[in-house]
Amino acid sequence: MTEQYLSSIQAAQHAGIKPATLISRLRTYPLPALVKISGSQKHGVGYSKEQIEWYMQAWQTRKKLTSWSTPWDGQDPTLYVGAKEIVTRAGRKNAGSWAEQVGKKFGLAPDIRVNQVKGWTPENAARLVEIIASATTPGAYSHKVGLVSKPGIAKMLGVSRDTVYGYKLPEPDFEVMTGAEPIPVWWVARIERWHKSRRHLQKTRDIDFE
């Protein structure tokens, strides 16, 4: 589930004041952001509703304070990776929508959202980069581009689907959302290594038996 954070404009709306007023106050009485999304012209800097509500109450009593401090002082914002940076890392151009399209297909929805800016954890961003770099279009995930499902494995190995479903396969690399249930998929190179290791092990067993 995508967590929602407030941009400075949304924070002002939540506080019932003008954005310029809030920005002016933040310059004098800073409030550390909780999250930051990289990879866009305007980095997504986000606050929680609780933060803004605390801020508005604290601002009302600021003149009585000997020094300004917040519960979030010294806490760096949690960093997330934006869609543009993800596709750039994957070596793609003008394909900002790929991150969200591919994420939806592989069960990697954005982890957070600040206004219209969406971000992924570094780990999930790395997974998306790997997937996007292997494809020609957002929907082209097949044997040819490096990812394969169980029916594809059957075709690769020249065996029936029932045989593949009986194999103890490695843990899947991703899950593709094509319907109500996710479908596991593997990198072709990984299945090739697994199959080669499996055949080698079987050959060794045959020699030992003889």
Tab-separated table of C-alpha atoms in Angstrom:
chain	number	residue	atom	x	y	z
A	1	MET	CA	0.000	0.000	0.000
A	2	THR	CA	1.335	3.396	-1.014
A	3	GLU	CA	1.902	5.708	1.955
A	4	GLN	CA	0.682	9.269	1.485
A	5	TYR	CA	2.643	12.328	2.593
A	6	LEU	CA	1.890	16.019	2.240
A	7	SER	CA	3.836	18.368	-0.009
A	8	SER	CA	4.334	21.919	1.263
A	9	ILE	CA	1.281	23.057	-0.734
A	10	GLN	CA	-0.853	20.224	0.644
A	11	ALA	CA	0.506	20.908	4.135
A	12	ALA	CA	-0.618	24.534	3.842
A	13	GLN	CA	-4.057	23.403	2.705
A	14	HIS	CA	-4.252	20.994	5.640
A	15	ALA	CA	-3.255	23.836	8.000
A	16	GLY	CA	-5.747	26.232	6.425
A	17	ILE	CA	-3.152	28.846	5.430
A	18	LYS	CA	-1.614	30.056	2.181
A	19	PRO	CA	1.386	28.077	0.829
A	20	ALA	CA	3.531	31.243	0.787
A	21	THR	CA	2.715	31.821	4.463
A	22	LEU	CA	3.746	28.302	5.422
A	23	ILE	CA	6.953	28.483	3.386
A	24	SER	CA	7.824	31.788	5.067
A	25	ARG	CA	7.241	30.294	8.511
A	26	LEU	CA	9.301	27.225	7.673
A	27	ARG	CA	12.288	29.441	6.852
A	28	THR	CA	12.202	30.923	10.354
A	29	TYR	CA	10.941	27.875	12.214
A	30	PRO	CA	12.207	24.818	10.294
A	31	LEU	CA	10.338	21.537	10.298
A	32	PRO	CA	12.389	18.526	9.104
A	33	ALA	CA	10.676	16.583	6.326
A	34	LEU	CA	9.990	12.889	6.890
A	35	VAL	CA	10.572	11.705	3.312
A	36	LYS	CA	12.350	12.847	0.166
A	37	ILE	CA	11.942	11.504	-3.372
A	38	SER	CA	14.797	11.932	-5.839
A	39	GLY	CA	14.777	11.846	-9.618
A	40	SER	CA	12.425	14.674	-10.527
A	41	GLN	CA	12.874	18.362	-11.282
A	42	LYS	CA	11.202	19.146	-7.987
A	43	HIS	CA	12.192	16.578	-5.419
A	44	GLY	CA	9.236	15.293	-3.469
A	45	VAL	CA	9.656	16.469	0.117
A	46	GLY	CA	6.909	15.166	2.347
A	47	TYR	CA	5.399	15.757	5.777
A	48	SER	CA	2.798	13.789	7.717
A	49	LYS	CA	-0.527	15.294	8.788
A	50	GLU	CA	0.500	14.782	12.411
A	51	GLN	CA	3.662	16.798	11.807
A	52	ILE	CA	1.777	19.742	10.339
A	53	GLU	CA	-0.805	19.701	13.128
A	54	TRP	CA	2.013	19.681	15.692
A	55	TYR	CA	3.738	22.514	13.799
A	56	MET	CA	0.687	24.750	13.760
A	57	GLN	CA	0.171	24.330	17.509
A	58	ALA	CA	3.863	24.925	18.233
A	59	TRP	CA	3.928	28.005	15.997
A	60	GLN	CA	1.138	29.568	18.037
A	61	THR	CA	3.273	29.370	21.193
A	62	ARG	CA	6.655	30.078	19.560
A	63	LYS	CA	7.119	33.428	21.353
A	64	LYS	CA	6.996	31.684	24.709
A	65	LEU	CA	9.754	29.259	23.724
A	66	THR	CA	13.362	29.971	24.658
A	67	SER	CA	14.534	28.041	21.588
A	68	TRP	CA	12.816	26.435	18.610
A	69	SER	CA	13.010	22.660	18.383
A	70	THR	CA	10.885	19.847	16.985
A	71	PRO	CA	10.569	16.119	17.781
A	72	TRP	CA	12.174	15.443	14.381
A	73	ASP	CA	15.363	17.480	14.823
A	74	GLY	CA	18.475	15.578	13.770
A	75	GLN	CA	16.425	13.050	11.827
A	76	ASP	CA	17.283	12.870	8.127
A	77	PRO	CA	14.354	12.264	5.768
A	78	THR	CA	13.931	8.706	4.497
A	79	LEU	CA	15.127	8.667	0.893
A	80	TYR	CA	13.089	7.160	-1.949
A	81	VAL	CA	13.772	6.897	-5.677
A	82	GLY	CA	11.501	8.607	-8.186
A	83	ALA	CA	10.233	7.225	-11.507
A	84	LYS	CA	12.519	9.338	-13.693
A	85	GLU	CA	15.626	8.247	-11.852
A	86	ILE	CA	14.576	4.598	-12.091
A	87	VAL	CA	14.191	4.656	-15.883
A	88	THR	CA	17.391	6.681	-16.231
A	89	ARG	CA	19.308	4.048	-14.246
A	90	ALA	CA	17.788	1.418	-16.540
A	91	GLY	CA	19.232	3.216	-19.559
A	92	ARG	CA	15.879	4.407	-20.892
A	93	LYS	CA	14.893	7.865	-22.093
A	94	ASN	CA	11.518	9.601	-22.137
A	95	ALA	CA	9.897	6.655	-20.394
A	96	GLY	CA	8.909	8.059	-17.023
A	97	SER	CA	5.675	6.081	-17.011
A	98	TRP	CA	7.528	2.759	-17.270
A	99	ALA	CA	8.318	2.609	-13.565
A	100	GLU	CA	4.674	2.720	-12.564
A	101	GLN	CA	3.483	0.436	-15.383
A	102	VAL	CA	6.151	-2.166	-14.694
A	103	GLY	CA	5.696	-1.808	-10.941
A	104	LYS	CA	1.992	-2.555	-11.264
A	105	LYS	CA	2.675	-5.621	-13.403
A	106	PHE	CA	5.284	-7.008	-11.024
A	107	GLY	CA	3.596	-6.139	-7.760
A	108	LEU	CA	5.973	-3.240	-7.074
A	109	ALA	CA	3.605	-0.331	-6.564
A	110	PRO	CA	5.130	2.968	-5.375
A	111	ASP	CA	6.028	2.816	-1.700
A	112	ILE	CA	5.181	6.460	-1.062
A	113	ARG	CA	3.510	9.399	-2.744
A	114	VAL	CA	4.003	13.122	-2.117
A	115	ASN	CA	1.303	14.968	-4.018
A	116	GLN	CA	1.796	13.620	-7.581
A	117	VAL	CA	5.398	12.496	-7.062
A	118	LYS	CA	5.786	8.759	-6.466
A	119	GLY	CA	8.762	7.003	-4.928
A	120	TRP	CA	10.140	3.530	-4.305
A	121	THR	CA	12.520	2.227	-1.663
A	122	PRO	CA	16.099	1.797	-2.951
A	123	GLU	CA	15.612	-1.993	-2.891
A	124	ASN	CA	12.397	-1.940	-4.929
A	125	ALA	CA	13.846	0.695	-7.251
A	126	ALA	CA	16.806	-1.608	-7.967
A	127	ARG	CA	14.406	-4.431	-8.839
A	128	LEU	CA	12.494	-2.160	-11.215
A	129	VAL	CA	15.730	-1.001	-12.846
A	130	GLU	CA	16.695	-4.616	-13.497
A	131	ILE	CA	13.317	-5.442	-15.032
A	132	ILE	CA	13.033	-2.302	-17.162
A	133	ALA	CA	16.581	-2.710	-18.479
A	134	SER	CA	15.641	-6.179	-19.781
A	135	ALA	CA	12.538	-5.157	-21.735
A	136	THR	CA	11.742	-3.448	-25.026
A	137	THR	CA	8.320	-2.185	-23.955
A	138	PRO	CA	6.602	-2.025	-20.536
A	139	GLY	CA	4.610	-5.176	-21.339
A	140	ALA	CA	7.317	-7.162	-23.117
A	141	TYR	CA	8.483	-9.618	-20.497
A	142	SER	CA	9.102	-12.984	-22.093
A	143	HIS	CA	11.821	-15.515	-22.788
A	144	LYS	CA	13.333	-13.122	-25.333
A	145	VAL	CA	13.919	-10.344	-22.824
A	146	GLY	CA	15.149	-12.498	-19.973
A	147	LEU	CA	12.106	-13.403	-17.852
A	148	VAL	CA	10.150	-16.629	-17.977
A	149	SER	CA	7.161	-18.203	-16.191
A	150	LYS	CA	6.589	-21.934	-15.555
A	151	PRO	CA	5.038	-22.551	-19.003
A	152	GLY	CA	8.041	-20.769	-20.498
A	153	ILE	CA	10.399	-22.982	-18.484
A	154	ALA	CA	8.621	-26.047	-19.885
A	155	LYS	CA	9.210	-24.716	-23.398
A	156	MET	CA	12.862	-23.923	-22.612
A	157	LEU	CA	13.598	-27.391	-21.248
A	158	GLY	CA	11.466	-29.300	-23.730
A	159	VAL	CA	9.270	-30.898	-21.078
A	160	SER	CA	5.575	-30.771	-20.234
A	161	ARG	CA	4.057	-28.140	-17.983
A	162	ASP	CA	3.075	-30.864	-15.513
A	163	THR	CA	6.733	-31.881	-15.285
A	164	VAL	CA	7.802	-28.304	-14.520
A	165	TYR	CA	5.093	-27.933	-11.874
A	166	GLY	CA	6.606	-31.007	-10.226
A	167	TYR	CA	10.106	-29.494	-10.112
A	168	LYS	CA	11.479	-27.874	-6.981
A	169	LEU	CA	12.374	-24.593	-8.673
A	170	PRO	CA	14.436	-21.798	-7.100
A	171	GLU	CA	12.565	-18.985	-5.399
A	172	PRO	CA	11.027	-16.749	-8.132
A	173	ASP	CA	12.731	-13.471	-8.920
A	174	PHE	CA	9.495	-11.545	-9.355
A	175	GLU	CA	5.718	-11.931	-9.392
A	176	VAL	CA	3.737	-10.631	-12.349
A	177	MET	CA	0.240	-9.322	-11.672
A	178	THR	CA	-1.800	-10.443	-14.694
A	179	GLY	CA	-5.025	-11.235	-12.868
A	180	ALA	CA	-6.318	-11.883	-9.391
A	181	GLU	CA	-3.305	-14.017	-8.479
A	182	PRO	CA	0.380	-13.146	-9.024
A	183	ILE	CA	2.375	-15.346	-11.402
A	184	PRO	CA	5.991	-16.170	-10.435
A	185	VAL	CA	8.697	-15.496	-13.029
A	186	TRP	CA	12.442	-16.155	-13.178
A	187	TRP	CA	15.391	-14.748	-15.079
A	188	VAL	CA	16.143	-17.109	-17.957
A	189	ALA	CA	19.859	-17.111	-17.108
A	190	ARG	CA	19.052	-18.216	-13.567
A	191	ILE	CA	16.881	-21.105	-14.784
A	192	GLU	CA	19.632	-22.120	-17.198
A	193	ARG	CA	22.137	-22.203	-14.324
A	194	TRP	CA	19.673	-24.125	-12.152
A	195	HIS	CA	19.009	-26.661	-14.913
A	196	LYS	CA	22.719	-27.100	-15.621
A	197	SER	CA	23.418	-27.657	-11.910
A	198	ARG	CA	20.485	-30.074	-11.704
A	199	ARG	CA	21.745	-32.116	-14.672
A	200	HIS	CA	25.257	-32.163	-13.238
A	201	LEU	CA	23.924	-33.412	-9.902
A	202	GLN	CA	21.870	-36.107	-11.635
A	203	LYS	CA	24.903	-37.204	-13.661
A	204	THR	CA	27.008	-37.415	-10.490
A	205	ARG	CA	24.383	-39.567	-8.822
A	206	ASP	CA	24.318	-41.920	-11.792
A	207	ILE	CA	28.098	-42.342	-11.658
A	208	ASP	CA	28.013	-43.001	-7.918
A	209	PHE	CA	25.283	-45.569	-8.388
A	210	GLU	CA	27.309	-47.391	-11.045
